[in-house]
XYZ file of C-alpha atoms in Angstrom:
576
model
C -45.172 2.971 -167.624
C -47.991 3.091 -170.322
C -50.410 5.890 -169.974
C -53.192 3.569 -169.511
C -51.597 1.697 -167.282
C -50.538 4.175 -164.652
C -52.153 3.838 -161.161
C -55.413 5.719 -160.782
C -55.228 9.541 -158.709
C -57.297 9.875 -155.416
C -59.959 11.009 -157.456
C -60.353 8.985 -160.368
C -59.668 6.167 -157.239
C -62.971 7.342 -155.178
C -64.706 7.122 -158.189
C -63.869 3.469 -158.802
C -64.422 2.638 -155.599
C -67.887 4.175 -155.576
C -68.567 2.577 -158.769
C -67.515 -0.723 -156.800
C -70.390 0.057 -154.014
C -72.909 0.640 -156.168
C -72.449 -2.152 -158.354
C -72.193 -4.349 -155.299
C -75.834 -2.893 -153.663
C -77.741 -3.479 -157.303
C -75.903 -6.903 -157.507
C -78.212 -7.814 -154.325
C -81.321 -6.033 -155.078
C -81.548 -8.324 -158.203
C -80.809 -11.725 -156.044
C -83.403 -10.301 -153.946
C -86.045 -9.626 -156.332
C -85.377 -12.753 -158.251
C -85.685 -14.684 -154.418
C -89.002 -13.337 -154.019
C -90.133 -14.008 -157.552
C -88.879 -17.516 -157.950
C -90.411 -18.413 -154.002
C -93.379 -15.864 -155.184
C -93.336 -14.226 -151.644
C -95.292 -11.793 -152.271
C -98.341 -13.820 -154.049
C -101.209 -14.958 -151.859
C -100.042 -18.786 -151.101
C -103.432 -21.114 -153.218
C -105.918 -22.025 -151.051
C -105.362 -19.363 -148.187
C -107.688 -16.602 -149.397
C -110.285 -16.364 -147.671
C -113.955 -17.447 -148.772
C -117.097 -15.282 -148.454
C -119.363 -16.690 -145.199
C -122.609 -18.430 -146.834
C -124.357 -16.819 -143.125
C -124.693 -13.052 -142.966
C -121.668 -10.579 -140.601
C -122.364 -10.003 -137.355
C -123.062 -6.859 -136.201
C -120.711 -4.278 -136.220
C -118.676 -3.286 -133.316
C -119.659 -0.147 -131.401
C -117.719 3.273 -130.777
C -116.586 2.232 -127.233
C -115.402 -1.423 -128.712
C -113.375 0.207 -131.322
C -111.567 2.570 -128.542
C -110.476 -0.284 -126.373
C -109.343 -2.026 -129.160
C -106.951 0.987 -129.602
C -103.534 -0.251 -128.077
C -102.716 3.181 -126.578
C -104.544 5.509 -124.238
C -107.432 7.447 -125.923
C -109.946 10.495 -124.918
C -112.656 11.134 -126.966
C -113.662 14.669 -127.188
C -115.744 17.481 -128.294
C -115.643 21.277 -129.149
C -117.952 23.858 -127.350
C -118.323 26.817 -129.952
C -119.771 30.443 -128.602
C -121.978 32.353 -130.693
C -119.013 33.955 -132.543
C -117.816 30.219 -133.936
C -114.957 30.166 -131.354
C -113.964 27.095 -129.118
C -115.002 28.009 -125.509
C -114.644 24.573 -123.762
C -113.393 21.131 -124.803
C -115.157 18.248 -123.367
C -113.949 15.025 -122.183
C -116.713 12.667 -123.365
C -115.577 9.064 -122.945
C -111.834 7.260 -123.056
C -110.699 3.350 -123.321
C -109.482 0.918 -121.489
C -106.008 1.564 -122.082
C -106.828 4.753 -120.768
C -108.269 3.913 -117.692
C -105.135 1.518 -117.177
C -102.733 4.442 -117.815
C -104.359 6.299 -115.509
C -104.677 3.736 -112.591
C -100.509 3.072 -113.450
C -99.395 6.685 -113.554
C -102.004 8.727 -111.555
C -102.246 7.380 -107.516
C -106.073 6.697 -106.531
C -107.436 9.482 -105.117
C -105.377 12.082 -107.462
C -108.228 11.994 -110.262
C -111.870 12.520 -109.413
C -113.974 9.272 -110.260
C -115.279 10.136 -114.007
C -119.030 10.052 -114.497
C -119.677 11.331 -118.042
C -118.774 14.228 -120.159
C -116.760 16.665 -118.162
C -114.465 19.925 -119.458
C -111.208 18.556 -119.596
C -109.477 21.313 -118.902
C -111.655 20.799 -114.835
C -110.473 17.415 -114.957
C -106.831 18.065 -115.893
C -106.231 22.012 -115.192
C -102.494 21.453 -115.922
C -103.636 20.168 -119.954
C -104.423 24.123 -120.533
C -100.931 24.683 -120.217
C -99.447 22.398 -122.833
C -99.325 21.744 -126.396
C -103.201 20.193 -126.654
C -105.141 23.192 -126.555
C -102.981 24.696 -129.963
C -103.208 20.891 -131.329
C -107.224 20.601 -131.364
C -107.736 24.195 -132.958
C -105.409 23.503 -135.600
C -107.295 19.980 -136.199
C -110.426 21.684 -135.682
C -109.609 24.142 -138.480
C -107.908 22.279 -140.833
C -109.355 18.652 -140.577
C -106.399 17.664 -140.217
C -104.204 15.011 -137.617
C -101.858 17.324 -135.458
C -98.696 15.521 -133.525
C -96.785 13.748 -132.877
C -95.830 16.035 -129.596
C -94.401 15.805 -126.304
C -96.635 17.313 -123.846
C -95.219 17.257 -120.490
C -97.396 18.229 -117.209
C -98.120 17.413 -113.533
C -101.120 16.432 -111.810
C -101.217 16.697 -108.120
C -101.349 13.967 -105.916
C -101.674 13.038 -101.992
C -97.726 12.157 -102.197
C -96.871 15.154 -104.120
C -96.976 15.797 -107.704
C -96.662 13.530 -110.838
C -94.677 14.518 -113.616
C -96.447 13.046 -116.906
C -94.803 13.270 -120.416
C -96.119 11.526 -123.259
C -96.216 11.860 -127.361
C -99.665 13.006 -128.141
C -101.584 12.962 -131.594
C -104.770 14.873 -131.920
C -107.189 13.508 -135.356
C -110.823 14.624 -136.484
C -113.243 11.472 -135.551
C -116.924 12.121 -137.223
C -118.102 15.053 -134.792
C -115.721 14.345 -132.229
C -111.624 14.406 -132.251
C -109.501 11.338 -130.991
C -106.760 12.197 -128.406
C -104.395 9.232 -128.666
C -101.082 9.156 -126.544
C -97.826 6.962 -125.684
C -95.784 6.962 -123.407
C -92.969 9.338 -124.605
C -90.506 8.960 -122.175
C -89.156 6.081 -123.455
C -88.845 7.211 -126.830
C -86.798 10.656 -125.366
C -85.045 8.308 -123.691
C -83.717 6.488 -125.944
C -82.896 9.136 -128.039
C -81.090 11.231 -125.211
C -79.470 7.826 -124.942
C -77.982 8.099 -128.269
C -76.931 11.316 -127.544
C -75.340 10.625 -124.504
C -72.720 8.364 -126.017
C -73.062 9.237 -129.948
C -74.643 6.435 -130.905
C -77.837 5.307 -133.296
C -79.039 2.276 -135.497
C -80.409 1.518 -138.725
C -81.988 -1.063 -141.240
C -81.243 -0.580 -144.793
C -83.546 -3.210 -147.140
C -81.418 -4.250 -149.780
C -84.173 -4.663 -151.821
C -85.746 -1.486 -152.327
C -83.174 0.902 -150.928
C -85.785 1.551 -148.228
C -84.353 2.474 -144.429
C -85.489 2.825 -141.145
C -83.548 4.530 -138.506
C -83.240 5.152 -134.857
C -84.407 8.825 -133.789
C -81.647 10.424 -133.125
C -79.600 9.000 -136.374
C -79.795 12.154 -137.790
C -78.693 13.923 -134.376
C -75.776 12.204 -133.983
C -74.623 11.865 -137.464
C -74.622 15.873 -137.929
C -77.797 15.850 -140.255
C -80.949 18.054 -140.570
C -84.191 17.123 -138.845
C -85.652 16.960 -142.629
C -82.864 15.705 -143.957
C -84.129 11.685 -145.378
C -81.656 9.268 -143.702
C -79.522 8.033 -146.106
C -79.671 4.965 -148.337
C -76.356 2.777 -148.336
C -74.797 4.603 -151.719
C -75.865 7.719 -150.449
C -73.785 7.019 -146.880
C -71.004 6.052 -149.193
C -71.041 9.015 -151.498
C -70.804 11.234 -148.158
C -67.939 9.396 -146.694
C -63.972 10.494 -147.372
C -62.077 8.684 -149.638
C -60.018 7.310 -147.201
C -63.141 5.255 -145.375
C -64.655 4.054 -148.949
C -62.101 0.844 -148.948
C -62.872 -0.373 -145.259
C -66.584 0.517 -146.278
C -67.038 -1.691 -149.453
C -65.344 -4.682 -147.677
C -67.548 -3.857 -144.763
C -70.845 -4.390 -146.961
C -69.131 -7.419 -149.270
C -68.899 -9.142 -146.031
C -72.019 -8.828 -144.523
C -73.643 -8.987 -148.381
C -71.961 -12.287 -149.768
C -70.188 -13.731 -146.798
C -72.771 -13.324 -144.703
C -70.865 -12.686 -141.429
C -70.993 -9.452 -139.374
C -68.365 -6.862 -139.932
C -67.234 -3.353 -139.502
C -65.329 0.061 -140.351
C -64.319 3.074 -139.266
C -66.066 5.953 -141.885
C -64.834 10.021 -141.899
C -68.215 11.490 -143.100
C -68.059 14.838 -144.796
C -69.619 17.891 -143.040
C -68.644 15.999 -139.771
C -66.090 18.662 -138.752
C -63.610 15.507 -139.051
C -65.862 12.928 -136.816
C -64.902 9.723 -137.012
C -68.088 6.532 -136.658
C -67.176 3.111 -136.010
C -70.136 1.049 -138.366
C -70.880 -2.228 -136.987
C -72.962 -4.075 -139.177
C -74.711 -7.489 -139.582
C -76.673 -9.319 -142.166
C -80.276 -10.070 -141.961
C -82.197 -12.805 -143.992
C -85.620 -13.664 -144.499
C -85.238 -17.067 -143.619
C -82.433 -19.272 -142.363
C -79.895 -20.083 -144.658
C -81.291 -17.957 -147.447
C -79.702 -14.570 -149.060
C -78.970 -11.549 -147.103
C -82.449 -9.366 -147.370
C -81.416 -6.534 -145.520
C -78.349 -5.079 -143.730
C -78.645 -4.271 -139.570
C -75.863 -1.181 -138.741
C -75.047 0.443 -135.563
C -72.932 3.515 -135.600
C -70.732 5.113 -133.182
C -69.613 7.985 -132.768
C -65.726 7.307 -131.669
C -64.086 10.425 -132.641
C -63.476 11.188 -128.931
C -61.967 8.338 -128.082
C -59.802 7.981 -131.388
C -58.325 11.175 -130.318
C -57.292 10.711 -126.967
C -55.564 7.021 -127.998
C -54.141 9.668 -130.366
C -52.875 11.734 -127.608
C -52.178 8.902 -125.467
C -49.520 7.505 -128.641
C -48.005 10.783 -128.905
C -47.141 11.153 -125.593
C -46.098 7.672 -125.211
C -43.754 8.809 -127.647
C -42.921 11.683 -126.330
C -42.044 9.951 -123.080
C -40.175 6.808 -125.115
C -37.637 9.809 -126.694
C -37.747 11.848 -123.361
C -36.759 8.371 -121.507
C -34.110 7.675 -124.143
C -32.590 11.289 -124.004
C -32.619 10.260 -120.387
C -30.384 7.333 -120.510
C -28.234 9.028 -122.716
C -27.999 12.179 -120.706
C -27.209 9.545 -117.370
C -25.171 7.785 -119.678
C -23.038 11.078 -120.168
C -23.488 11.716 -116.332
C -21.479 8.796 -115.240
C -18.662 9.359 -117.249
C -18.403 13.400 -116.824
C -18.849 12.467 -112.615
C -16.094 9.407 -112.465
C -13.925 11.966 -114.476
C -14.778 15.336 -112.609
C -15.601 14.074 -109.111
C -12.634 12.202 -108.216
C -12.652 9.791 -104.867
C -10.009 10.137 -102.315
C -8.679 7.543 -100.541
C -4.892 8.045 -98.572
C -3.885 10.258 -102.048
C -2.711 13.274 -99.616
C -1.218 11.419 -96.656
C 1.957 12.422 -98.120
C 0.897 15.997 -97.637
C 0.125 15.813 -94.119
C -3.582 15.908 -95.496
C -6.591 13.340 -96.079
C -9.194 14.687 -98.019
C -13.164 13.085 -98.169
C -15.796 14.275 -100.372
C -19.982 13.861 -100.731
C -21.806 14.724 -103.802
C -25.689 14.487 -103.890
C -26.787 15.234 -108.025
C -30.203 17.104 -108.602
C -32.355 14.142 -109.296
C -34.412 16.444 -112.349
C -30.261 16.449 -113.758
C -29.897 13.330 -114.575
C -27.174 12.795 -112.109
C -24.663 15.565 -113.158
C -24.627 18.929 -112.593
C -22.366 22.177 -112.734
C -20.741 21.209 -108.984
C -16.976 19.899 -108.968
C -14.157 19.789 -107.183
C -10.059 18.726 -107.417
C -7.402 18.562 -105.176
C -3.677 17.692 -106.866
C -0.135 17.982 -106.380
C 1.903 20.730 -108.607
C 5.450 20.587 -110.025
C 6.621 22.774 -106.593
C 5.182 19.980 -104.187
C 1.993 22.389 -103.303
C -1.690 20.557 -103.534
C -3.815 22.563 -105.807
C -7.133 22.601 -103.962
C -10.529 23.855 -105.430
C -14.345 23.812 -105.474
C -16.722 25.276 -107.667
C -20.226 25.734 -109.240
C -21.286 26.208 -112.359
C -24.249 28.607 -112.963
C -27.339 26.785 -114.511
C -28.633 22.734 -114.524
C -27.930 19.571 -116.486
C -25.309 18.862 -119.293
C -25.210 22.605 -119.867
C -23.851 23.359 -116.538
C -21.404 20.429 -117.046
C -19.918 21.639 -119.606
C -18.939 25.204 -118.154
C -17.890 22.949 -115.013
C -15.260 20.968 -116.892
C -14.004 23.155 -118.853
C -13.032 25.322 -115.457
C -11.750 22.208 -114.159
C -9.298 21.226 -117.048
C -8.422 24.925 -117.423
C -7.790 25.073 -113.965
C -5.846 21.731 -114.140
C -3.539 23.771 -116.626
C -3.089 26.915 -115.452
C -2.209 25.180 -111.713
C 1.235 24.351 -113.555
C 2.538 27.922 -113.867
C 3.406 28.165 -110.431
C 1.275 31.312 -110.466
C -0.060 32.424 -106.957
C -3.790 31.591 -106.403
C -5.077 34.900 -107.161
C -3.941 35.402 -110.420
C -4.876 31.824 -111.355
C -8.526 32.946 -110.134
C -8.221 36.430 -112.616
C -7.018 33.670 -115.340
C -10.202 31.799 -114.616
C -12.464 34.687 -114.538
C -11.276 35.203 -118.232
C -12.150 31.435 -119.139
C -15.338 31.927 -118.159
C -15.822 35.594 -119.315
C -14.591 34.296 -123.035
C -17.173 30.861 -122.720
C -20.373 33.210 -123.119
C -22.727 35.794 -121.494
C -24.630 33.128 -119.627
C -21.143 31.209 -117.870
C -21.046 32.448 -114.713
C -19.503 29.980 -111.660
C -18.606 30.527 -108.479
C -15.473 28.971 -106.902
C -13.358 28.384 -103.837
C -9.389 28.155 -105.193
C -7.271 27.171 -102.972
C -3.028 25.925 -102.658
C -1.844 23.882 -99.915
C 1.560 25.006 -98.617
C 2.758 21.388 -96.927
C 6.300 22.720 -95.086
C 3.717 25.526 -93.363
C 0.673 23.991 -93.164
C -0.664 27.046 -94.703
C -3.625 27.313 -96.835
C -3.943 30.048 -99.786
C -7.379 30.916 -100.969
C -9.237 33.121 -102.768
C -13.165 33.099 -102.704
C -15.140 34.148 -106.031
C -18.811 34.372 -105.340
C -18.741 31.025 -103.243
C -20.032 29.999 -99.657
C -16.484 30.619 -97.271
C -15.047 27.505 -96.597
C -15.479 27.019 -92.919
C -12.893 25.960 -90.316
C -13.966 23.107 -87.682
C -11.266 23.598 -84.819
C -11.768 22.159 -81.235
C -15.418 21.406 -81.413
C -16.436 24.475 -83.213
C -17.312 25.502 -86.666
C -16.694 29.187 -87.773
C -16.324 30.586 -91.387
C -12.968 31.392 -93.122
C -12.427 35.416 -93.341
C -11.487 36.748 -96.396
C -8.471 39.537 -96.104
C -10.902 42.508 -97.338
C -13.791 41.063 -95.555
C -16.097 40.157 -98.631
C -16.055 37.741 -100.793
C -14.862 38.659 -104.952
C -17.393 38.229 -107.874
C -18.087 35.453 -109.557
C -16.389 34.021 -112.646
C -17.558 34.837 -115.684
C -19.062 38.175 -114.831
C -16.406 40.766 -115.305
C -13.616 40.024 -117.745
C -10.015 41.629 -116.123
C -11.321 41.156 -112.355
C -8.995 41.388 -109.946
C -9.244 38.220 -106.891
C -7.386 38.734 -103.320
C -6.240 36.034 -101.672
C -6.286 34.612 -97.872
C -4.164 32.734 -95.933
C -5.142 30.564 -93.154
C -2.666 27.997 -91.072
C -4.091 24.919 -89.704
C -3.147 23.371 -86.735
C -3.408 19.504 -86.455
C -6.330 18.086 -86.373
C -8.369 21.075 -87.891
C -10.942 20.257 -90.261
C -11.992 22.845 -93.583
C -15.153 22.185 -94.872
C -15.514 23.687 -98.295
C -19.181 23.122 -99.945
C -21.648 24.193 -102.502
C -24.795 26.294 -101.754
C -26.963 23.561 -102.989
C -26.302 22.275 -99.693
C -27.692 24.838 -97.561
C -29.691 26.589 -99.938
C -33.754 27.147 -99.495
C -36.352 28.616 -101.325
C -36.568 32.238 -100.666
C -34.031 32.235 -97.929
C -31.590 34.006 -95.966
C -27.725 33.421 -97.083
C -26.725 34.559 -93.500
C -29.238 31.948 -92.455
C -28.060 28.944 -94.528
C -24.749 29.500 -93.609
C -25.992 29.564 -89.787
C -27.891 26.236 -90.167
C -24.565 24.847 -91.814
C -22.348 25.669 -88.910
C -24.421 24.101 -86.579
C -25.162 21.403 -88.634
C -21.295 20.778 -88.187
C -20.927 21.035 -85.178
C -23.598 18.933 -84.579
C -21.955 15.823 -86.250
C -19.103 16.035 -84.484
C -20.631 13.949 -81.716
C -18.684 14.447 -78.326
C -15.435 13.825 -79.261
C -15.165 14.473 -82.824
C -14.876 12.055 -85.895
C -12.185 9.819 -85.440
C -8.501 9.292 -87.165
C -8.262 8.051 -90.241
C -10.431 8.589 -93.648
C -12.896 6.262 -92.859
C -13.647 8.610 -90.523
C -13.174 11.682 -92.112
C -15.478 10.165 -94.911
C -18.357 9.442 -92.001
C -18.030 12.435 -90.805
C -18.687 14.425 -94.154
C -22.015 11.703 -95.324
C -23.756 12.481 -92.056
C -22.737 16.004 -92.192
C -24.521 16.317 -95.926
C -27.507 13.499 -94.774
C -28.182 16.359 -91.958
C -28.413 19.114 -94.360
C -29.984 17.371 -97.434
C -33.676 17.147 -97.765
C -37.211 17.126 -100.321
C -35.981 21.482 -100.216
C -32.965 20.643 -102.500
C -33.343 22.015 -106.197
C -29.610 21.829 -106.896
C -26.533 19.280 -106.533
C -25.187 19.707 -103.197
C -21.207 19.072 -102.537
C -18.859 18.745 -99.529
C -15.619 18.621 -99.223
C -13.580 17.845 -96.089
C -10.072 18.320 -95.438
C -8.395 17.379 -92.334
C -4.687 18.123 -91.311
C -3.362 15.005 -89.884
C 0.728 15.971 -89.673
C 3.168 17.845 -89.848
């Protein structure tokens, strides 16, 4: 590309588009001057002047007639100098009518005594002493000078309590006398605390002289210095970012040439990043003729630009933390179909059935570190297990498969329970500082109905025998470490027989567990809980049963106190 004809930088880009503005503004303030001269608006229309009166003027009006013309409240008042030239008293000589009617509005009858000529004012209105006036009518006394406006605020005392009065006074030499003039200034604070109150002021730029007038608080809310002069159009321009100078000229071509009511957003410099949202509208001297002037409100929307801002991001946030979601429960499904495996008549050949209830910790997704396995081995034993993998979520899954498929392996060799358990201890031991599990490992002699078990860190599995529950004792009376905390751990293994009929309920502590509580406790609350179920003459034959048995066992147990996945496993002896 040609050196002149590559794309202009940010800079060189603000300038052209500031060049744009201002060429657009002085487009219009020509159009405008050449309406008014071509319709000579500002010519006295022939005929229209007025003609001097062949009869001689009236008289002309008196002092009191020019106060009540006055359309505000006024007091007219005097000094009272001492010998030394100071003031020693002010007095309140006469006032209007729109004093009187300010008075009879704002002061109750009875709260002002009746006036009957030239009284101190500071007798008539103690609370006046107090306020801004007294400082205002030296000042105009001394310099000659108008003083104000000010806000005087005071009370005056009435039968029903007092009266709080604020108004915007001006103080002005008059001849001998000095003109106290005031308005009502609450609405004007009011309107500007409005502003305030939700960022907010107005303005009315005349495109034909550059000339504005603002709201009071425009300079409040837009960050500017009391004596700062409001800004003309180009001057708002030249303080806005770059980025807002776009949106801004087609803002001001809009209302300008198309005559239609627009708006933009504009980043203002020395804003500490504030954000306005200028609505603005066109306003013409006459229907149908050329825009005159340009009508703006801005707003101050920086608040609520930021917390759509915030309310985006974490919509986003929660759009990726809902899609990890499905992904993670995605993985969850397949990890539990191929980890949790559902028995149905699988160990009737064994003289076993086998049922087994897993509740997931709902903040997991549906998966966490709990699993189980029962299968037959090459020397017609039943490999039976049930463990728990330390932590939460897919990271807890992990550890709990890879125990289960080593497991799986190792069952192969034959090897007695407890060295399998030592084996498994090294699995975890090798898988990282933080793979801990516990487990109950167990192998199902069928010809002797014996069951071989070792217990590494785990709940004992707990033997339901004519209507009672009582826990499985380990040969040394305690139960081994976990896996996964000492490499080259040594496991001892139990043997229990069962008798027909006999129930073992192996199950995770997720089950039992509470916050803060008592292991001897939880296992307590399980054994009854067990019992419990049985109902009075125990769960019935078959695995129907069996299953019913172990869902209202867990439904008993399970509760809003869970924080982990809970699992049961039931195994019931049902021949010889």
């Amino acid at each position: 590309m040609p050196m002149d004809e590559r794309p202009p930088t940010g800079g060189a880009r603000s300038r052209l588009e500031l060049q744009a503005i201002h060429e657009l503004l002085e487009a219009q303030r020509r159009r405008v001057t050449t309406y008014a001269e071509l319709h000579e608006l500002y010519r006295p229309v022939p005929g229209t002047s007025p003609t001097p009166s062949p009869t001689p003027a009236g008289p002309s009006p008196s002092g009191q007639e020019v106060l009540d013309a006055l359309p505000m409240g006024a007091l007219l008042l005097t000094l009272v100098h001492g010998d030394d030239g100071e003031i020693q008293d002010i007095l309140y000589v006469t006032q209007n009518a729109m004093a009187l009617s300010y008075s009879a509005t704002r002061m109750p009858q009875g709260a002002v005594p009746r006036w009957t000529g030239p009284v101190s004012l500071y007798e008539r209105f103690p609370a006046l002493s107090r306020t801004a006036v007294p400082g205002m009518l030296t000042r105009a006394f001394h310099e000659g000078t108008p003083q104000g406006p000010e806000m005087v605020e005071w009370l005056t005392q009435t039968p029903s309590g007092p009266v709080r009065i604020n108004d915007e006074v001006r103080v002005a030499p008059c001849g001998d006398h000095f003109l106290l003039t005031w308005q009502r200034g609450n609405r004007l604070r009011m309107a500007a605390a409005a502003q305030q109150l939700v960022r907010t002021c107005w303005a009315e730029w005349n495109l034909g002289d550059d000339g504005v007038e603002a709201s009071r608080g425009f300079r409040q809310v837009l960050g500017l210095a009391d004596d700062t002069m409001v800004p003309g159009l180009y001057d708002l321009a030249g303080a806005a970012m770059p980025d807002s100078l776009p949106a801004l000229y087609q803002t001001l071509y809009d209302v300008i040439l198309r005559k239609h009511t627009a708006e933009c957003e504009l980043h203002l410099r020395g804003t500490g990043g504030r954000v306005f949202r200028m609505v603005a509208e066109p306003v013409r001297i006459a229907p149908g003729s050329l825009v005159w002037a340009l009508r703006a409100v801005l707003i101050d929307v920086t608040t609520d630009l930021r917390r759509r801002e915030a309310a985006k991001r974490a919509e986003r946030a929660a759009r990726r933390e809902h899609e990890r979601a499905e992904a993670v429960a995605e993985v969850a499904d397949v990890l539990r179909e191929a980890v949790l495996p559902h028995f149905q008549d699988e160990l009737t050949p064994y003289g076993l059935e086998a049922a087994a209830v897993y509740r997931p910790d709902a903040r997991d997704a549906g998966v966490g570190g709990d699993w189980y396995k029962a299968r037959k081995l090459p020397d017609g034993k039943l490999l039976i297990a049930l463990g728990d993998a330390r932590g939460h979520g897919l990271e807890a899954a992990t550890l709990m498969a890879k125990l289960r498929y080593a497991l799986a392996g190792l069952g192969y060799t034959e090897e007695p329970v407890e060295r399998l358990t030592r084996w498994l201890n090294e699995v975890a031991c090798a898988d990282g500082n933080e793979s801990t599990a516990t487990a109950i490992i167990a192998r199902y002699h069928p010809e002797t109905a014996q069951l071989r078990w070792t217990c590494a860190g785990h709940p004992r599995p707990v033997l339901v025998r004519d209507g009672r529950a009582v826990p499985l004792s380990t040969s040394d009376g305690c139960a081994d470490l976990p896996l996964g905390v000492v490499p080259g751990e040594s496991y001892t293994a139990t043997t229990t027989a069962l008798r027909l009929g006999d129930i073992v309920l192996m199950y995770s502590d997720g089950l039992t567990e509470r916050r803060a509580g008592d292991p001897d406790q939880d296992t307590r609350r399980f054994l009854a809980a067990a019992q419990e179920c049985l109902g009075e003459a125990g769960p019935g034959a078959g695995h129907p049963a069996l299953r019913d048995y172990a869902e209202r066992l867990v439904a008993h147990l399970d509760g809003p106190h869970r924080t982990d996945d809970a699992t049961l496993l039931a195994l019931r002896r049902i021949s010889t």
